[in-house]
mmCIF file of C-alpha atoms in Angstrom:
data_model
loop_
_atom_site.group_PDB
_atom_site.id
_atom_site.type_symbol
_atom_site.label_atom_id
_atom_site.label_comp_id
_atom_site.label_asym_id
_atom_site.label_seq_id
_atom_site.Cartn_x
_atom_site.Cartn_y
_atom_site.Cartn_z
ATOM 1 C CA MET A 52 -5.822 12.523 -25.164
ATOM 2 C CA ASN A 53 -3.466 15.089 -26.020
ATOM 3 C CA VAL A 54 0.371 14.634 -27.207
ATOM 4 C CA GLU A 55 1.533 15.932 -23.932
ATOM 5 C CA SER A 56 -0.775 14.001 -22.073
ATOM 6 C CA GLN A 57 0.447 11.138 -23.618
ATOM 7 C CA ASN A 58 4.166 12.133 -23.090
ATOM 8 C CA LYS A 59 3.668 12.823 -19.320
ATOM 9 C CA LYS A 60 2.383 9.061 -18.825
ATOM 10 C CA LYS A 61 5.288 7.486 -20.002
ATOM 11 C CA GLU A 62 7.500 8.855 -18.113
ATOM 12 C CA TYR A 63 5.795 6.678 -15.124
ATOM 13 C CA ALA A 64 7.307 4.010 -13.831
ATOM 14 C CA ALA A 65 4.488 2.225 -14.914
ATOM 15 C CA ASP A 66 1.042 2.058 -17.422
ATOM 16 C CA ILE A 67 -1.844 0.363 -18.134
ATOM 17 C CA SER A 68 -0.385 -2.124 -20.198
ATOM 18 C CA SER A 69 2.301 -3.231 -17.345
ATOM 19 C CA ILE A 70 -0.358 -3.648 -15.068
ATOM 20 C CA LYS A 71 -2.779 -5.484 -16.649
ATOM 21 C CA GLU A 72 0.432 -7.901 -17.489
ATOM 22 C CA ALA A 73 0.596 -8.327 -14.026
ATOM 23 C CA ARG A 74 -2.367 -8.797 -13.699
ATOM 24 C CA ILE A 75 -2.175 -11.896 -16.241
ATOM 25 C CA ARG A 76 1.244 -12.762 -14.695
ATOM 26 C CA ILE A 77 0.034 -12.755 -10.932
ATOM 27 C CA ARG A 78 -3.187 -14.524 -11.661
ATOM 28 C CA PRO A 79 -2.828 -18.172 -10.913
ATOM 29 C CA PHE A 80 -0.904 -16.877 -7.182
ATOM 30 C CA ILE A 81 -3.033 -13.668 -5.412
ATOM 31 C CA HIS A 82 -6.823 -14.109 -4.759
ATOM 32 C CA GLN A 83 -9.551 -12.066 -6.186
ATOM 33 C CA THR A 84 -9.924 -10.423 -2.848
ATOM 34 C CA PRO A 85 -14.093 -9.247 -1.615
ATOM 35 C CA VAL A 86 -16.197 -5.709 -1.367
ATOM 36 C CA PHE A 87 -17.802 -5.502 1.436
ATOM 37 C CA SER A 88 -20.334 -2.472 2.568
ATOM 38 C CA SER A 89 -21.876 -1.632 5.556
ATOM 39 C CA GLU A 90 -25.895 0.686 5.601
ATOM 40 C CA THR A 91 -23.815 1.467 9.160
ATOM 41 C CA ILE A 92 -20.736 3.045 8.188
ATOM 42 C CA ASN A 93 -22.704 4.702 4.654
ATOM 43 C CA ALA A 94 -25.172 6.619 7.240
ATOM 44 C CA ALA A 95 -21.696 7.525 9.169
ATOM 45 C CA SER A 96 -19.994 9.252 5.975
ATOM 46 C CA GLY A 97 -23.097 9.789 4.091
ATOM 47 C CA LYS A 98 -21.965 8.398 1.023
ATOM 48 C CA GLN A 99 -21.878 5.144 0.351
ATOM 49 C CA LEU A 100 -18.279 3.508 0.686
ATOM 50 C CA PHE A 101 -17.272 -0.067 -1.134
ATOM 51 C CA PHE A 102 -14.049 -1.521 0.877
ATOM 52 C CA LYS A 103 -12.155 -3.519 -1.099
ATOM 53 C CA CYS A 104 -10.403 -5.976 1.478
ATOM 54 C CA GLU A 105 -6.795 -6.764 0.629
ATOM 55 C CA CYS A 106 -6.522 -7.580 4.561
ATOM 56 C CA PHE A 107 -7.261 -10.691 2.741
ATOM 57 C CA GLN A 108 -4.317 -11.045 0.576
ATOM 58 C CA LYS A 109 -1.849 -13.846 0.704
ATOM 59 C CA GLY A 110 0.333 -12.762 3.465
ATOM 60 C CA GLY A 111 -2.393 -10.416 4.532
ATOM 61 C CA ALA A 112 -1.963 -7.696 2.775
ATOM 62 C CA PHE A 113 -1.891 -6.231 -0.865
ATOM 63 C CA LYS A 114 1.794 -6.381 -1.157
ATOM 64 C CA PHE A 115 1.877 -9.216 -2.185
ATOM 65 C CA ARG A 116 0.487 -8.699 -5.527
ATOM 66 C CA GLY A 117 3.521 -6.345 -6.562
ATOM 67 C CA ALA A 118 6.421 -9.194 -4.861
ATOM 68 C CA CYS A 119 4.914 -11.242 -6.651
ATOM 69 C CA ASN A 120 4.637 -9.104 -9.527
ATOM 70 C CA ALA A 121 8.853 -8.802 -9.408
ATOM 71 C CA ILE A 122 8.982 -12.118 -8.213
ATOM 72 C CA TYR A 123 7.820 -13.717 -12.075
ATOM 73 C CA SER A 124 9.155 -10.543 -13.580
ATOM 74 C CA LEU A 125 12.916 -12.194 -13.514
ATOM 75 C CA ASP A 126 14.116 -14.439 -16.094
ATOM 76 C CA GLU A 127 15.952 -17.052 -15.118
ATOM 77 C CA GLY A 128 19.494 -16.869 -14.469
ATOM 78 C CA GLU A 129 18.214 -13.392 -12.490
ATOM 79 C CA ALA A 130 15.849 -15.442 -9.824
ATOM 80 C CA ALA A 131 18.514 -18.669 -9.620
ATOM 81 C CA LYS A 132 20.812 -15.414 -7.407
ATOM 82 C CA GLY A 133 18.061 -14.511 -4.958
ATOM 83 C CA VAL A 134 15.920 -11.841 -3.947
ATOM 84 C CA VAL A 135 16.733 -9.308 -1.127
ATOM 85 C CA THR A 136 14.896 -6.097 0.075
ATOM 86 C CA HIS A 137 14.797 -4.190 3.102
ATOM 87 C CA SER A 138 11.824 -3.457 4.407
ATOM 88 C CA SER A 139 9.909 -4.133 8.716
ATOM 89 C CA GLY A 140 6.308 -4.882 7.775
ATOM 90 C CA ASN A 141 4.009 -6.196 4.789
ATOM 91 C CA HIS A 142 6.455 -6.455 1.800
ATOM 92 C CA ALA A 143 9.183 -8.673 3.598
ATOM 93 C CA ALA A 144 6.868 -11.096 4.488
ATOM 94 C CA ALA A 145 5.192 -10.739 0.597
ATOM 95 C CA LEU A 146 8.836 -11.178 -0.925
ATOM 96 C CA SER A 147 9.295 -14.062 0.898
ATOM 97 C CA LEU A 148 6.009 -16.022 0.096
ATOM 98 C CA ALA A 149 6.214 -15.190 -3.845
ATOM 99 C CA ALA A 150 10.119 -16.244 -3.534
ATOM 100 C CA LYS A 151 9.089 -19.733 -1.462
ATOM 101 C CA LEU A 152 6.102 -20.247 -4.365
ATOM 102 C CA ARG A 153 8.977 -19.515 -7.452
ATOM 103 C CA GLY A 154 11.499 -21.009 -4.971
ATOM 104 C CA ILE A 155 14.385 -18.690 -4.666
ATOM 105 C CA PRO A 156 15.488 -17.585 -1.707
ATOM 106 C CA ALA A 157 14.819 -14.275 -0.391
ATOM 107 C CA TYR A 158 16.802 -12.372 1.562
ATOM 108 C CA ILE A 159 15.000 -10.169 4.293
ATOM 109 C CA VAL A 160 16.540 -6.824 6.036
ATOM 110 C CA ILE A 161 14.654 -5.707 8.555
ATOM 111 C CA PRO A 162 15.229 -3.578 11.654
ATOM 112 C CA GLU A 163 14.917 -4.301 15.111
ATOM 113 C CA ASN A 164 11.492 -2.291 16.257
ATOM 114 C CA ALA A 165 9.939 -5.031 13.856
ATOM 115 C CA PRO A 166 6.671 -5.477 14.668
ATOM 116 C CA LYS A 167 6.616 -9.083 16.085
ATOM 117 C CA CYS A 168 3.566 -10.397 14.077
ATOM 118 C CA LYS A 169 4.862 -8.677 10.823
ATOM 119 C CA VAL A 170 8.757 -10.955 11.794
ATOM 120 C CA GLU A 171 6.648 -14.105 12.449
ATOM 121 C CA ASN A 172 5.359 -14.080 8.897
ATOM 122 C CA VAL A 173 8.889 -14.019 7.077
ATOM 123 C CA ILE A 174 9.667 -16.627 9.566
ATOM 124 C CA ARG A 175 6.477 -18.379 8.035
ATOM 125 C CA TYR A 176 7.094 -17.665 4.385
ATOM 126 C CA GLY A 177 10.872 -19.252 4.824
ATOM 127 C CA GLY A 178 12.767 -15.290 3.874
ATOM 128 C CA GLN A 179 16.035 -15.177 5.849
ATOM 129 C CA ILE A 180 16.134 -12.286 8.381
ATOM 130 C CA ILE A 181 19.099 -10.402 8.715
ATOM 131 C CA TRP A 182 18.600 -7.539 11.464
ATOM 132 C CA SER A 183 19.520 -3.948 11.114
ATOM 133 C CA LYS A 184 19.812 -0.344 12.753
ATOM 134 C CA SER A 185 16.220 0.969 12.928
ATOM 135 C CA ALA A 186 17.264 4.064 10.637
ATOM 136 C CA ILE A 187 16.879 3.832 6.471
ATOM 137 C CA GLN A 188 21.056 4.560 6.851
ATOM 138 C CA SER A 189 21.251 0.861 7.961
ATOM 139 C CA ARG A 190 18.400 -0.892 6.016
ATOM 140 C CA GLU A 191 19.739 0.133 3.054
ATOM 141 C CA SER A 192 23.462 -0.294 4.161
ATOM 142 C CA VAL A 193 22.713 -3.841 5.165
ATOM 143 C CA ALA A 194 21.294 -4.714 2.263
ATOM 144 C CA ALA A 195 23.779 -3.460 -0.207
ATOM 145 C CA ARG A 196 26.181 -5.636 1.629
ATOM 146 C CA VAL A 197 23.945 -9.186 1.401
ATOM 147 C CA MET A 198 24.050 -8.128 -2.181
ATOM 148 C CA GLN A 199 27.601 -7.964 -2.380
ATOM 149 C CA GLU A 200 27.754 -11.493 -0.193
ATOM 150 C CA THR A 201 25.290 -12.920 -2.219
ATOM 151 C CA GLY A 202 24.189 -11.343 -5.572
ATOM 152 C CA ALA A 203 20.881 -11.122 -5.144
ATOM 153 C CA LEU A 204 18.903 -8.718 -6.725
ATOM 154 C CA LEU A 205 16.837 -5.537 -4.752
ATOM 155 C CA ILE A 206 13.390 -5.964 -5.008
ATOM 156 C CA HIS A 207 13.010 -2.328 -3.350
ATOM 157 C CA PRO A 208 9.196 -2.633 -1.467
ATOM 158 C CA TYR A 209 7.423 0.347 -3.532
ATOM 159 C CA ASN A 210 10.059 2.445 -5.621
ATOM 160 C CA ASP A 211 10.538 -0.431 -8.454
ATOM 161 C CA GLY A 212 7.475 -0.416 -11.313
ATOM 162 C CA ARG A 213 6.704 -3.880 -10.789
ATOM 163 C CA ILE A 214 6.182 -3.664 -7.767
ATOM 164 C CA ILE A 215 4.338 -0.457 -8.599
ATOM 165 C CA SER A 216 1.757 -2.246 -11.546
ATOM 166 C CA GLY A 217 1.860 -5.309 -8.773
ATOM 167 C CA GLN A 218 -0.387 -3.268 -6.796
ATOM 168 C CA GLY A 219 -2.497 -1.667 -9.703
ATOM 169 C CA THR A 220 -4.584 -4.594 -9.931
ATOM 170 C CA ILE A 221 -6.232 -3.762 -7.060
ATOM 171 C CA SER A 222 -7.800 -1.401 -9.305
ATOM 172 C CA LEU A 223 -8.809 -3.412 -12.140
ATOM 173 C CA GLU A 224 -10.881 -5.852 -10.199
ATOM 174 C CA LEU A 225 -12.122 -3.104 -7.863
ATOM 175 C CA LEU A 226 -12.977 -1.116 -11.016
ATOM 176 C CA GLU A 227 -14.582 -3.586 -12.453
ATOM 177 C CA GLN A 228 -16.343 -4.987 -8.632
ATOM 178 C CA VAL A 229 -18.135 -1.642 -8.348
ATOM 179 C CA PRO A 230 -17.648 0.294 -11.917
ATOM 180 C CA GLN A 231 -19.773 3.363 -10.581
ATOM 181 C CA LEU A 232 -17.035 4.232 -7.677
ATOM 182 C CA ASP A 233 -16.305 8.340 -8.287
ATOM 183 C CA THR A 234 -13.792 8.766 -5.791
ATOM 184 C CA LEU A 235 -11.149 6.326 -4.402
ATOM 185 C CA ILE A 236 -8.906 6.998 -0.952
ATOM 186 C CA VAL A 237 -5.598 5.264 -0.300
ATOM 187 C CA PRO A 238 -3.343 5.584 1.546
ATOM 188 C CA ILE A 239 -0.226 6.174 0.811
ATOM 189 C CA SER A 240 3.334 6.018 2.624
ATOM 190 C CA GLY A 241 6.434 5.052 -0.175
ATOM 191 C CA GLY A 242 3.818 5.901 -2.343
ATOM 192 C CA GLY A 243 3.378 2.283 -4.276
ATOM 193 C CA LEU A 244 0.177 0.980 -3.979
ATOM 194 C CA ILE A 245 -1.260 4.790 -4.250
ATOM 195 C CA SER A 246 1.000 5.124 -7.695
ATOM 196 C CA GLY A 247 -0.393 2.030 -8.799
ATOM 197 C CA ILE A 248 -3.740 2.074 -8.238
ATOM 198 C CA SER A 249 -3.814 6.117 -10.022
ATOM 199 C CA VAL A 250 -2.717 4.748 -13.109
ATOM 200 C CA ALA A 251 -4.664 1.598 -13.312
ATOM 201 C CA ALA A 252 -7.673 3.807 -12.570
ATOM 202 C CA LYS A 253 -7.043 7.145 -14.235
ATOM 203 C CA ALA A 254 -6.648 5.510 -17.631
ATOM 204 C CA ILE A 255 -10.146 3.121 -16.775
ATOM 205 C CA ASN A 256 -11.907 6.649 -15.310
ATOM 206 C CA PRO A 257 -9.554 9.482 -16.434
ATOM 207 C CA ALA A 258 -12.865 12.111 -13.831
ATOM 208 C CA ILE A 259 -12.337 8.890 -11.076
ATOM 209 C CA ARG A 260 -11.268 10.835 -7.838
ATOM 210 C CA ILE A 261 -7.981 9.648 -6.087
ATOM 211 C CA PHE A 262 -7.302 11.160 -2.477
ATOM 212 C CA ALA A 263 -3.898 9.488 -0.412
ATOM 213 C CA ALA A 264 -5.084 9.422 3.512
ATOM 214 C CA GLU A 265 -1.757 9.994 5.755
ATOM 215 C CA PRO A 266 -1.611 9.890 9.423
ATOM 216 C CA LYS A 267 -1.013 13.428 10.234
ATOM 217 C CA GLY A 268 2.471 12.582 12.091
ATOM 218 C CA ALA A 269 4.075 11.154 9.077
ATOM 219 C CA ASN A 270 2.133 13.318 7.001
ATOM 220 C CA ASP A 271 5.324 14.107 4.359
ATOM 221 C CA ALA A 272 3.006 13.391 0.117
ATOM 222 C CA ALA A 273 0.791 15.760 2.219
ATOM 223 C CA MET A 274 3.963 18.456 2.565
ATOM 224 C CA SER A 275 5.728 17.241 -1.124
ATOM 225 C CA LYS A 276 2.005 18.073 -3.088
ATOM 226 C CA ALA A 277 2.037 21.356 -1.391
ATOM 227 C CA ALA A 278 6.118 22.408 -1.634
ATOM 228 C CA GLY A 279 6.030 19.722 -5.358
ATOM 229 C CA LYS A 280 8.539 18.183 -4.863
ATOM 230 C CA ILE A 281 9.728 15.259 -3.288
ATOM 231 C CA VAL A 282 9.481 16.102 0.717
ATOM 232 C CA THR A 283 10.946 14.119 3.596
ATOM 233 C CA LEU A 284 10.963 14.200 7.414
ATOM 234 C CA PRO A 285 13.614 14.319 9.964
ATOM 235 C CA GLU A 286 11.668 11.429 12.341
ATOM 236 C CA THR A 287 7.686 9.976 12.242
ATOM 237 C CA THR A 288 5.478 9.636 14.924
ATOM 238 C CA THR A 289 2.059 7.227 14.675
ATOM 239 C CA ILE A 290 0.512 4.021 15.324
ATOM 240 C CA ALA A 291 0.177 3.192 11.324
ATOM 241 C CA ASP A 292 3.538 1.639 11.160
ATOM 242 C CA GLY A 293 3.215 0.587 7.885
ATOM 243 C CA LEU A 294 2.902 4.337 6.722
ATOM 244 C CA ARG A 295 6.707 5.644 7.905
ATOM 245 C CA ALA A 296 8.794 5.793 4.378
ATOM 246 C CA PHE A 297 8.644 8.644 2.457
ATOM 247 C CA LEU A 298 8.550 9.073 -2.136
ATOM 248 C CA GLY A 299 11.049 7.464 -4.041
ATOM 249 C CA ASN A 300 11.515 8.890 -7.262
ATOM 250 C CA LEU A 301 10.074 7.011 -9.492
ATOM 251 C CA THR A 302 6.768 6.996 -7.126
ATOM 252 C CA TRP A 303 6.327 10.685 -6.590
ATOM 253 C CA PRO A 304 5.991 11.802 -10.392
ATOM 254 C CA ILE A 305 2.488 9.366 -9.985
ATOM 255 C CA VAL A 306 1.582 10.810 -6.913
ATOM 256 C CA ARG A 307 2.213 14.511 -8.105
ATOM 257 C CA ASP A 308 0.246 14.490 -11.003
ATOM 258 C CA LEU A 309 -2.812 12.117 -10.770
ATOM 259 C CA VAL A 310 -3.408 11.539 -6.858
ATOM 260 C CA ASP A 311 -6.075 14.907 -6.559
ATOM 261 C CA ASP A 312 -5.109 15.548 -2.756
ATOM 262 C CA VAL A 313 -4.174 14.337 0.088
ATOM 263 C CA ILE A 314 -6.143 14.134 3.461
ATOM 264 C CA THR A 315 -4.446 13.744 7.057
ATOM 265 C CA VAL A 316 -6.232 12.553 9.890
ATOM 266 C CA GLU A 317 -4.877 11.881 13.719
ATOM 267 C CA ASP A 318 -4.093 8.346 14.733
ATOM 268 C CA ILE A 319 -6.414 8.774 17.824
ATOM 269 C CA GLU A 320 -8.821 9.078 14.291
ATOM 270 C CA ILE A 321 -6.983 5.670 12.916
ATOM 271 C CA VAL A 322 -7.906 3.251 16.099
ATOM 272 C CA GLU A 323 -12.042 4.629 16.109
ATOM 273 C CA ALA A 324 -11.267 2.919 12.115
ATOM 274 C CA MET A 325 -9.515 0.127 12.946
ATOM 275 C CA ARG A 326 -12.534 -0.710 15.704
ATOM 276 C CA LEU A 327 -15.623 0.234 12.981
ATOM 277 C CA CYS A 328 -13.583 -2.431 10.901
ATOM 278 C CA LEU A 329 -13.462 -4.871 13.702
ATOM 279 C CA GLU A 330 -16.918 -4.434 15.082
ATOM 280 C CA ILE A 331 -18.948 -3.345 11.794
ATOM 281 C CA LEU A 332 -17.483 -4.466 9.389
ATOM 282 C CA LYS A 333 -16.037 -8.061 11.271
ATOM 283 C CA VAL A 334 -13.430 -7.605 9.395
ATOM 284 C CA VAL A 335 -9.749 -6.876 11.860
ATOM 285 C CA VAL A 336 -7.116 -4.405 10.159
ATOM 286 C CA GLU A 337 -4.037 -3.331 11.058
ATOM 287 C CA PRO A 338 -3.596 0.941 10.940
ATOM 288 C CA SER A 339 -1.849 1.187 8.098
ATOM 289 C CA GLY A 340 -5.114 0.023 6.500
ATOM 290 C CA ALA A 341 -7.738 1.564 8.841
ATOM 291 C CA ILE A 342 -6.631 4.595 7.598
ATOM 292 C CA GLY A 343 -8.845 5.215 4.320
ATOM 293 C CA LEU A 344 -11.861 4.767 6.169
ATOM 294 C CA ALA A 345 -10.374 7.750 9.223
ATOM 295 C CA ALA A 346 -10.220 9.704 6.629
ATOM 296 C CA VAL A 347 -13.763 9.474 5.170
ATOM 297 C CA LEU A 348 -15.109 10.076 8.067
ATOM 298 C CA SER A 349 -12.606 12.417 9.076
ATOM 299 C CA ASP A 350 -14.284 16.731 9.972
ATOM 300 C CA SER A 351 -11.475 17.300 6.811
ATOM 301 C CA PHE A 352 -12.925 15.693 5.134
ATOM 302 C CA LYS A 353 -16.990 16.335 5.629
ATOM 303 C CA GLN A 354 -16.639 19.921 5.333
ATOM 304 C CA ASN A 355 -14.318 20.659 2.570
ATOM 305 C CA PRO A 356 -17.336 21.852 -0.047
ATOM 306 C CA SER A 357 -15.019 21.056 -2.687
ATOM 307 C CA TRP A 358 -15.429 16.737 -2.047
ATOM 308 C CA LYS A 359 -18.831 16.734 -1.866
ATOM 309 C CA ASP A 360 -20.033 15.570 -4.593
ATOM 310 C CA CYS A 361 -17.603 12.166 -3.651
ATOM 311 C CA ASN A 362 -21.186 9.695 -3.247
ATOM 312 C CA SER A 363 -19.818 6.618 -4.021
ATOM 313 C CA ILE A 364 -16.195 5.911 -2.192
ATOM 314 C CA GLY A 365 -13.615 2.848 -2.985
ATOM 315 C CA ILE A 366 -11.865 2.301 0.619
ATOM 316 C CA ILE A 367 -9.088 0.110 0.149
ATOM 317 C CA LEU A 368 -7.928 -1.916 3.753
ATOM 318 C CA SER A 369 -4.484 -2.624 2.919
ATOM 319 C CA GLY A 370 -4.086 -5.146 5.108
ATOM 320 C CA GLY A 371 -4.894 -6.804 8.184
ATOM 321 C CA ASN A 372 -1.158 -8.323 10.299
ATOM 322 C CA VAL A 373 -2.251 -6.636 13.624
ATOM 323 C CA ASP A 374 0.366 -7.064 16.637
ATOM 324 C CA LEU A 375 -2.679 -8.107 18.786
ATOM 325 C CA GLY A 376 -0.516 -8.653 21.081
ATOM 326 C CA MET A 377 -0.027 -5.381 21.741
ATOM 327 C CA LEU A 378 -4.295 -4.967 20.982
ATOM 328 C CA TRP A 379 -4.570 -6.977 24.147
ATOM 329 C CA ASN A 380 -1.842 -5.081 26.280
ATOM 330 C CA SER A 381 -3.533 -1.402 24.814
ATOM 331 C CA TYR A 382 -6.771 -2.760 26.282
ATOM 332 C CA LYS A 383 -5.710 -4.145 29.861
ATOM 333 C CA LYS A 384 -4.684 0.025 30.082
#
């Protein structure tokens, strides 16, 4: 690695050292999640696919890794004040659970349109819910008020080096479980997951390819990569409720430099991937978690000649918190 590359690496919010430290810190609390494969799905894709099942992580999603790392990075004085975040989903539950394990309060600002199953997870894990409007401006202003009233520390869902480092532990596990991987496909939203995974994976194997998977109705990361700067959208429209955030100033440099490309898919492709996960892998995966499989099965991936030599592919099934009430209702229509 040349000096320029080393300097660029130091600019990131996380590096391989912080990720290895996170692994040691959170090891007593997290699950090492299994890797599944299916000859049936391999035949459909024409590739060897390996599914990292973060849907089996505590809290039902990968988010517990980052939340746990952030919570256990706090000193005693900081921890005593508690933590606050704004989240409509898995980060809210993950932070609630991590705070409960450490015995500190967690104040969770949740928008009024959050999925019922994810709100119930926050309640189950002891988070103190404060409601906001659905707009990000409302979430942030309510969180700021809670911080002022309680003295609690903000733990951002993705734009935080501790969060990024925690999520990066997935790469350390996966590349030990399946060392021959030449490609990883990772959901992208705010970028915390793919940032941690990319930093760790590229440190272990600089030649590995990292692709982001993104809904076409929330394709800000694809637009950002094309523009060379962060692009935000006036609105997002996708079934994948966990993939509606925009890149942050800490995640964007990593996505810009280390993510090789972004594959966008339609919602109908995501739903089909969910069905395959359930019927063939026998795993319940939420829309945001199934998007990696949707990407590798998409025509845009299969027909791109630049990607024909991606043969051994790791896919992150990032979460399994599905609102079953909505799912059953959709079947009845």
